[in-house]
mmCIF file of C-alpha atoms and ligand atoms in Angstrom:
data_model
loop_
_atom_site.group_PDB
_atom_site.id
_atom_site.type_symbol
_atom_site.label_atom_id
_atom_site.label_comp_id
_atom_site.label_asym_id
_atom_site.label_seq_id
_atom_site.Cartn_x
_atom_site.Cartn_y
_atom_site.Cartn_z
ATOM 1 C CA MET B 15 13.546 77.338 86.724
ATOM 2 C CA SER B 16 13.959 78.876 83.345
ATOM 3 C CA GLN B 17 16.925 78.406 81.086
ATOM 4 C CA SER B 18 18.574 81.675 80.252
ATOM 5 C CA ARG B 19 17.878 82.931 76.792
ATOM 6 C CA VAL B 20 20.696 83.698 74.368
ATOM 7 C CA PRO B 21 21.345 86.453 73.713
ATOM 8 C CA ARG B 22 20.462 87.841 77.102
ATOM 9 C CA PRO B 23 17.522 90.187 76.518
ATOM 10 C CA LEU B 24 17.796 93.920 77.193
ATOM 11 C CA PHE B 25 15.046 96.377 78.050
ATOM 12 C CA CYS B 26 16.318 99.923 77.776
ATOM 13 C CA GLY B 27 14.377 103.078 78.571
ATOM 14 C CA ASN B 28 14.939 106.185 76.493
ATOM 15 C CA TRP B 29 13.719 109.196 78.426
ATOM 16 C CA LYS B 30 14.450 111.577 75.533
ATOM 17 C CA LEU B 31 14.004 115.227 76.556
ATOM 18 C CA TRP B 32 12.374 114.587 79.898
ATOM 19 C CA GLY B 33 12.919 115.327 83.541
ATOM 20 C CA SER B 34 14.663 117.552 86.024
ATOM 21 C CA LEU B 35 17.632 116.252 87.947
ATOM 22 C CA SER B 36 15.522 115.274 90.935
ATOM 23 C CA GLU B 37 12.789 113.707 88.777
ATOM 24 C CA SER B 38 15.416 111.678 86.910
ATOM 25 C CA VAL B 39 17.064 110.374 90.066
ATOM 26 C CA ALA B 40 13.677 109.545 91.577
ATOM 27 C CA LEU B 41 12.557 107.647 88.468
ATOM 28 C CA ALA B 42 15.830 105.725 88.335
ATOM 29 C CA LYS B 43 15.561 104.759 92.003
ATOM 30 C CA GLY B 44 11.970 103.694 91.524
ATOM 31 C CA VAL B 45 12.862 101.520 88.510
ATOM 32 C CA ARG B 46 15.822 100.062 90.402
ATOM 33 C CA ASP B 47 13.653 99.046 93.335
ATOM 34 C CA ALA B 48 10.752 97.797 91.232
ATOM 35 C CA THR B 49 12.988 95.624 89.015
ATOM 36 C CA ALA B 50 15.355 94.412 91.734
ATOM 37 C CA GLY B 51 14.060 90.847 91.486
ATOM 38 C CA VAL B 52 14.502 90.652 87.706
ATOM 39 C CA THR B 53 17.619 88.637 86.947
ATOM 40 C CA ALA B 54 16.992 86.894 83.618
ATOM 41 C CA VAL B 55 17.381 90.054 81.506
ATOM 42 C CA ASP B 56 19.372 93.284 81.463
ATOM 43 C CA VAL B 57 17.546 96.517 82.203
ATOM 44 C CA ALA B 58 18.728 100.090 81.672
ATOM 45 C CA VAL B 59 17.370 103.623 81.883
ATOM 46 C CA GLY B 60 18.234 106.464 79.497
ATOM 47 C CA PRO B 61 18.277 109.863 81.211
ATOM 48 C CA GLY B 62 19.283 113.164 79.624
ATOM 49 C CA PHE B 63 22.921 114.249 79.839
ATOM 50 C CA VAL B 64 22.453 116.619 82.753
ATOM 51 C CA ALA B 65 21.212 113.781 84.965
ATOM 52 C CA LEU B 66 23.482 111.043 83.641
ATOM 53 C CA ALA B 67 26.156 111.092 86.355
ATOM 54 C CA ALA B 68 23.695 111.527 89.211
ATOM 55 C CA VAL B 69 21.544 108.645 87.985
ATOM 56 C CA ALA B 70 24.595 106.425 87.458
ATOM 57 C CA GLU B 71 25.838 107.194 90.934
ATOM 58 C CA LYS B 72 22.487 106.275 92.427
ATOM 59 C CA LEU B 73 22.522 102.958 90.544
ATOM 60 C CA GLN B 74 26.149 102.141 91.210
ATOM 61 C CA SER B 75 25.646 99.000 93.239
ATOM 62 C CA SER B 76 22.559 97.799 91.379
ATOM 63 C CA ALA B 77 22.113 95.728 88.230
ATOM 64 C CA LEU B 78 20.180 98.533 86.527
ATOM 65 C CA GLY B 79 22.326 100.035 83.783
ATOM 66 C CA VAL B 80 22.452 103.558 82.399
ATOM 67 C CA ALA B 81 22.340 104.600 78.756
ATOM 68 C CA ALA B 82 23.259 107.969 77.280
ATOM 69 C CA GLN B 83 21.112 109.102 74.358
ATOM 70 C CA ASP B 84 23.939 110.140 72.040
ATOM 71 C CA GLY B 85 27.682 110.781 72.115
ATOM 72 C CA TYR B 86 30.416 112.208 69.911
ATOM 73 C CA TRP B 87 33.383 110.433 68.348
ATOM 74 C CA GLU B 88 36.087 112.992 69.036
ATOM 75 C CA VAL B 89 37.944 112.614 72.295
ATOM 76 C CA LYS B 90 38.429 116.312 73.060
ATOM 77 C CA GLY B 91 38.816 119.673 71.423
ATOM 78 C CA ALA B 92 36.844 122.549 69.964
ATOM 79 C CA PHE B 93 33.464 120.842 69.546
ATOM 80 C CA THR B 94 31.108 123.079 71.498
ATOM 81 C CA GLY B 95 28.103 121.277 72.847
ATOM 82 C CA GLU B 96 29.333 117.764 72.152
ATOM 83 C CA VAL B 97 29.895 115.028 74.734
ATOM 84 C CA ALA B 98 32.700 112.520 74.215
ATOM 85 C CA MET B 99 32.183 108.795 74.632
ATOM 86 C CA ALA B 100 34.895 108.762 77.308
ATOM 87 C CA GLN B 101 32.969 111.410 79.259
ATOM 88 C CA ILE B 102 29.868 109.249 79.044
ATOM 89 C CA ALA B 103 31.742 106.197 80.281
ATOM 90 C CA ASP B 104 33.339 108.301 83.013
ATOM 91 C CA ALA B 105 29.879 109.432 84.146
ATOM 92 C CA GLY B 106 29.036 105.772 84.762
ATOM 93 C CA ALA B 107 26.963 104.836 81.713
ATOM 94 C CA ARG B 108 27.200 101.354 80.222
ATOM 95 C CA TYR B 109 25.316 101.985 76.969
ATOM 96 C CA VAL B 110 24.954 104.769 74.441
ATOM 97 C CA ILE B 111 22.035 105.069 72.035
ATOM 98 C CA ILE B 112 23.274 106.025 68.583
ATOM 99 C CA GLY B 113 21.448 107.044 65.417
ATOM 100 C CA HIS B 114 17.999 107.335 66.937
ATOM 101 C CA SER B 115 15.538 108.401 64.238
ATOM 102 C CA GLU B 116 14.924 111.684 66.052
ATOM 103 C CA ARG B 117 18.644 112.443 65.756
ATOM 104 C CA ARG B 118 18.586 111.447 62.107
ATOM 105 C CA GLN B 119 15.449 113.539 61.448
ATOM 106 C CA PHE B 120 16.142 116.692 63.495
ATOM 107 C CA PHE B 121 19.904 116.760 63.973
ATOM 108 C CA ALA B 122 21.310 115.628 60.633
ATOM 109 C CA GLU B 123 22.631 112.288 61.876
ATOM 110 C CA THR B 124 23.884 110.183 58.964
ATOM 111 C CA ASP B 125 24.953 106.574 58.510
ATOM 112 C CA ALA B 126 28.549 107.843 58.379
ATOM 113 C CA SER B 127 28.295 109.673 61.711
ATOM 114 C CA VAL B 128 26.560 106.667 63.271
ATOM 115 C CA ALA B 129 29.477 104.478 62.183
ATOM 116 C CA ARG B 130 32.038 106.818 63.733
ATOM 117 C CA LYS B 131 30.064 107.084 66.959
ATOM 118 C CA ALA B 132 29.692 103.312 67.258
ATOM 119 C CA LYS B 133 33.435 102.839 66.785
ATOM 120 C CA ALA B 134 34.235 105.512 69.377
ATOM 121 C CA ALA B 135 31.784 104.038 71.897
ATOM 122 C CA LEU B 136 33.313 100.577 71.593
ATOM 123 C CA GLY B 137 36.753 102.114 72.033
ATOM 124 C CA VAL B 138 35.862 103.128 75.588
ATOM 125 C CA HIS B 139 33.950 99.936 76.379
ATOM 126 C CA LEU B 140 30.483 101.415 76.041
ATOM 127 C CA THR B 141 27.869 99.256 74.364
ATOM 128 C CA PRO B 142 26.367 101.163 71.432
ATOM 129 C CA ILE B 143 22.660 100.669 70.829
ATOM 130 C CA ILE B 144 22.505 101.420 67.112
ATOM 131 C CA CYS B 145 19.056 102.464 65.921
ATOM 132 C CA ILE B 146 17.839 101.741 62.411
ATOM 133 C CA GLY B 147 14.379 101.810 60.868
ATOM 134 C CA GLU B 148 12.350 102.874 57.881
ATOM 135 C CA THR B 149 9.848 105.726 57.517
ATOM 136 C CA LEU B 150 6.199 105.143 56.674
ATOM 137 C CA SER B 151 6.678 106.191 53.060
ATOM 138 C CA GLU B 152 9.597 103.774 52.711
ATOM 139 C CA ARG B 153 7.467 100.972 54.154
ATOM 140 C CA ASP B 154 4.545 101.855 51.898
ATOM 141 C CA ALA B 155 6.880 101.812 48.917
ATOM 142 C CA GLY B 156 8.017 98.283 49.825
ATOM 143 C CA GLN B 157 11.487 99.535 50.767
ATOM 144 C CA ALA B 158 11.561 98.729 54.478
ATOM 145 C CA LEU B 159 14.055 95.878 54.268
ATOM 146 C CA ALA B 160 16.305 97.691 51.817
ATOM 147 C CA ARG B 161 16.378 100.829 53.960
ATOM 148 C CA VAL B 162 17.158 98.957 57.163
ATOM 149 C CA SER B 163 19.808 96.922 55.397
ATOM 150 C CA SER B 164 21.583 100.010 54.075
ATOM 151 C CA GLN B 165 21.504 101.698 57.496
ATOM 152 C CA LEU B 166 22.935 98.565 59.096
ATOM 153 C CA ASP B 167 25.584 98.318 56.421
ATOM 154 C CA GLY B 168 26.562 101.940 57.033
ATOM 155 C CA ALA B 169 26.729 101.472 60.789
ATOM 156 C CA MET B 170 28.882 98.309 60.596
ATOM 157 C CA ARG B 171 31.305 99.616 58.033
ATOM 158 C CA GLU B 172 34.002 100.873 60.415
ATOM 159 C CA LEU B 173 33.739 97.990 62.880
ATOM 160 C CA SER B 174 35.907 94.893 63.059
ATOM 161 C CA ASP B 175 34.121 91.584 63.565
ATOM 162 C CA ALA B 176 35.266 91.553 67.199
ATOM 163 C CA GLU B 177 33.707 94.971 67.686
ATOM 164 C CA LEU B 178 30.541 94.136 65.821
ATOM 165 C CA VAL B 179 29.633 91.267 68.157
ATOM 166 C CA ARG B 180 29.540 93.760 71.041
ATOM 167 C CA VAL B 181 26.896 96.090 69.597
ATOM 168 C CA VAL B 182 23.172 96.115 70.204
ATOM 169 C CA ILE B 183 20.916 96.850 67.242
ATOM 170 C CA ALA B 184 17.527 98.502 67.763
ATOM 171 C CA TYR B 185 15.012 98.185 64.948
ATOM 172 C CA GLU B 186 12.675 101.122 65.330
ATOM 173 C CA PRO B 187 10.271 101.740 62.473
ATOM 174 C CA VAL B 188 9.921 105.536 62.425
ATOM 175 C CA TRP B 189 6.164 105.289 61.915
ATOM 176 C CA ALA B 190 5.804 103.404 65.197
ATOM 177 C CA ILE B 191 7.761 105.777 67.441
ATOM 178 C CA GLY B 192 5.580 107.760 69.820
ATOM 179 C CA THR B 193 2.538 107.151 67.644
ATOM 180 C CA GLY B 194 0.877 104.352 69.551
ATOM 181 C CA ARG B 195 1.016 102.418 66.308
ATOM 182 C CA ASN B 196 3.411 99.548 66.826
ATOM 183 C CA ALA B 197 4.521 97.036 64.256
ATOM 184 C CA THR B 198 2.802 93.684 64.586
ATOM 185 C CA PRO B 199 5.051 90.999 66.058
ATOM 186 C CA GLU B 200 5.174 89.376 62.607
ATOM 187 C CA GLN B 201 6.151 92.627 60.872
ATOM 188 C CA ALA B 202 8.877 93.189 63.432
ATOM 189 C CA GLN B 203 10.122 89.597 63.242
ATOM 190 C CA GLU B 204 10.421 89.802 59.463
ATOM 191 C CA VAL B 205 12.812 92.739 59.751
ATOM 192 C CA HIS B 206 14.658 91.298 62.748
ATOM 193 C CA ALA B 207 15.265 88.063 60.842
ATOM 194 C CA ALA B 208 16.622 90.049 57.902
ATOM 195 C CA ILE B 209 18.939 91.985 60.241
ATOM 196 C CA ARG B 210 20.145 88.693 61.765
ATOM 197 C CA ALA B 211 20.761 87.239 58.321
ATOM 198 C CA GLN B 212 22.778 90.295 57.320
ATOM 199 C CA LEU B 213 24.843 90.045 60.506
ATOM 200 C CA SER B 214 25.363 86.328 59.832
ATOM 201 C CA ARG B 215 26.878 87.081 56.445
ATOM 202 C CA ARG B 216 29.641 88.961 58.311
ATOM 203 C CA LEU B 217 29.840 86.950 61.525
ATOM 204 C CA GLN B 218 28.378 83.511 60.787
ATOM 205 C CA GLY B 219 27.175 81.850 64.036
ATOM 206 C CA LYS B 220 28.336 84.767 66.185
ATOM 207 C CA ALA B 221 25.413 86.778 64.843
ATOM 208 C CA GLN B 222 23.173 84.767 67.163
ATOM 209 C CA GLU B 223 24.832 86.518 70.110
ATOM 210 C CA ILE B 224 23.900 90.028 69.003
ATOM 211 C CA ARG B 225 20.905 91.568 70.663
ATOM 212 C CA ILE B 226 18.359 92.992 68.259
ATOM 213 C CA LEU B 227 15.854 95.139 70.143
ATOM 214 C CA TYR B 228 12.505 96.326 68.862
ATOM 215 C CA GLY B 229 11.408 99.900 69.527
ATOM 216 C CA GLY B 230 8.307 101.915 68.729
ATOM 217 C CA SER B 231 5.270 102.147 71.024
ATOM 218 C CA VAL B 232 6.274 99.145 73.115
ATOM 219 C CA LYS B 233 3.933 98.998 76.120
ATOM 220 C CA PRO B 234 3.322 96.595 79.020
ATOM 221 C CA ASP B 235 0.427 95.020 77.111
ATOM 222 C CA ASN B 236 2.191 94.387 73.792
ATOM 223 C CA VAL B 237 5.714 93.484 74.932
ATOM 224 C CA ALA B 238 4.936 89.796 75.526
ATOM 225 C CA SER B 239 3.792 89.144 71.972
ATOM 226 C CA LEU B 240 6.863 90.905 70.597
ATOM 227 C CA MET B 241 9.189 88.941 72.868
ATOM 228 C CA GLY B 242 7.577 85.726 71.694
ATOM 229 C CA GLN B 243 9.303 86.248 68.327
ATOM 230 C CA LYS B 244 12.514 84.371 67.694
ATOM 231 C CA ASP B 245 14.737 87.292 66.736
ATOM 232 C CA ILE B 246 13.405 89.946 69.130
ATOM 233 C CA ASP B 247 15.831 90.199 72.027
ATOM 234 C CA GLY B 248 14.362 93.049 74.024
ATOM 235 C CA ALA B 249 13.022 96.543 73.587
ATOM 236 C CA LEU B 250 14.026 100.187 73.414
ATOM 237 C CA VAL B 251 11.222 102.008 75.164
ATOM 238 C CA GLY B 252 10.318 105.702 75.071
ATOM 239 C CA GLY B 253 6.956 106.767 76.487
ATOM 240 C CA ALA B 254 6.362 103.647 78.571
ATOM 241 C CA SER B 255 9.711 104.107 80.352
ATOM 242 C CA LEU B 256 8.668 107.396 81.948
ATOM 243 C CA THR B 257 6.876 106.007 84.978
ATOM 244 C CA VAL B 258 8.078 103.349 87.382
ATOM 245 C CA GLU B 259 4.784 101.546 87.132
ATOM 246 C CA SER B 260 4.680 101.159 83.357
ATOM 247 C CA PHE B 261 8.381 100.435 82.830
ATOM 248 C CA ALA B 262 8.574 97.893 85.652
ATOM 249 C CA LYS B 263 5.423 96.199 84.360
ATOM 250 C CA LEU B 264 6.816 96.148 80.837
ATOM 251 C CA VAL B 265 10.110 94.639 82.026
ATOM 252 C CA LYS B 266 8.299 91.971 84.032
ATOM 253 C CA GLU B 267 5.873 91.079 81.223
ATOM 254 C CA GLY B 268 8.753 90.981 78.749
ATOM 255 C CA THR B 269 10.869 88.831 81.051
ATOM 256 C CA SER B 270 8.061 86.335 81.640
ATOM 257 C CA ALA B 271 7.550 86.083 77.885
ATOM 258 C CA CYS B 272 11.282 85.380 77.362
ATOM 259 C CA ILE B 273 11.232 82.687 79.995
ATOM 260 C CA ARG B 274 8.211 81.043 78.352
ATOM 261 C CA SER B 275 9.591 81.167 74.825
HETATM 262 P P1 PGA L 301 8.221 105.116 72.049
HETATM 263 O O1 PGA L 301 9.731 105.523 71.673
HETATM 264 O O2 PGA L 301 8.308 103.888 72.910
HETATM 265 O O3 PGA L 301 7.678 106.308 72.813
HETATM 266 O O4 PGA L 301 7.492 104.885 70.775
HETATM 267 C C1 PGA L 301 10.697 104.545 71.370
HETATM 268 C C2 PGA L 301 11.997 105.209 70.998
HETATM 269 O O5 PGA L 301 11.962 106.263 70.356
HETATM 270 O O6 PGA L 301 13.099 104.721 71.329
#
C-alpha cells in the first residue's frame, strides 16, 4: 500500500456560475458515488451559493467536502448581497475559495479584502483556499514570481502563524484559467517552490504542511504530470469539475500520481 503524502492532497471543484439546484445536487451525488473509494486525498465540490446548503446536506455523511466560492468578512449588518463566513459554515461548507482571479478582475477584489476574508474564514473554522496568480502580460514581462509573491504577502498579512498553517494556497496563472492553455508542470513547480520558500520564511518547517494547489485548465489527462511535481499538492478545477465523469477521472488520475510520487 501507498504511504500517505504530506501534505494530504486536495482536489477541489469550482463550479463558478453553473447549475440549477437539482443539477447541483445531482452532480454532487454523482461525484460522491464515483469517488467513494478514494481515501488518499481530500476531494471537494464548489457549488454556487443557492445550492450550497442542499449540496452539503446531501454529502453530510460522506468524505466529499463542500467549498463556497467567496464569502464576506463582516458577521452581520447592512451589507446587501453579501454572505458571511459563519453563514457558509452553517450551511455545511468546509472550504471557501477566496481571491479567485475572476473576483479580482470583475468584482474589484484586492489583496486587502482577500486578507480580511481569509482571517474571517479561519475565525469560523473554514479552510480558506486563497487564489493567487499572474496575468499573461505580467508573465511576459518576467514579473510572475514578483506578482505572486506580493499577492501572497498581502493575503498573509493579517494572519498569525497558527492561522497561516491552516490555509490552502491555489496558484492559478490567469492566462491558464478556462483557456485550455495550462502551465507546464515545470512552470507551475517553479512558482509553487517560490510560494513554499516564502511560506518557509514565516513558518520554517511548518510550511511543508501547507497545501499549494495548482489551477488553470487542469484536466484528467494533464493532472498526473502536475501532481508529479514536488510542491504541487492538488488542484483547483473549473471546467473539468462540471461532469461526474471528468472530475472523478481527474481525481483518480491525480491520486494515482500522488501515490506513485
Ligand atoms: P479551469 O478553472 O479549470 O476551467 O481553467 C480553474 C479555476 O478558475 O479555478
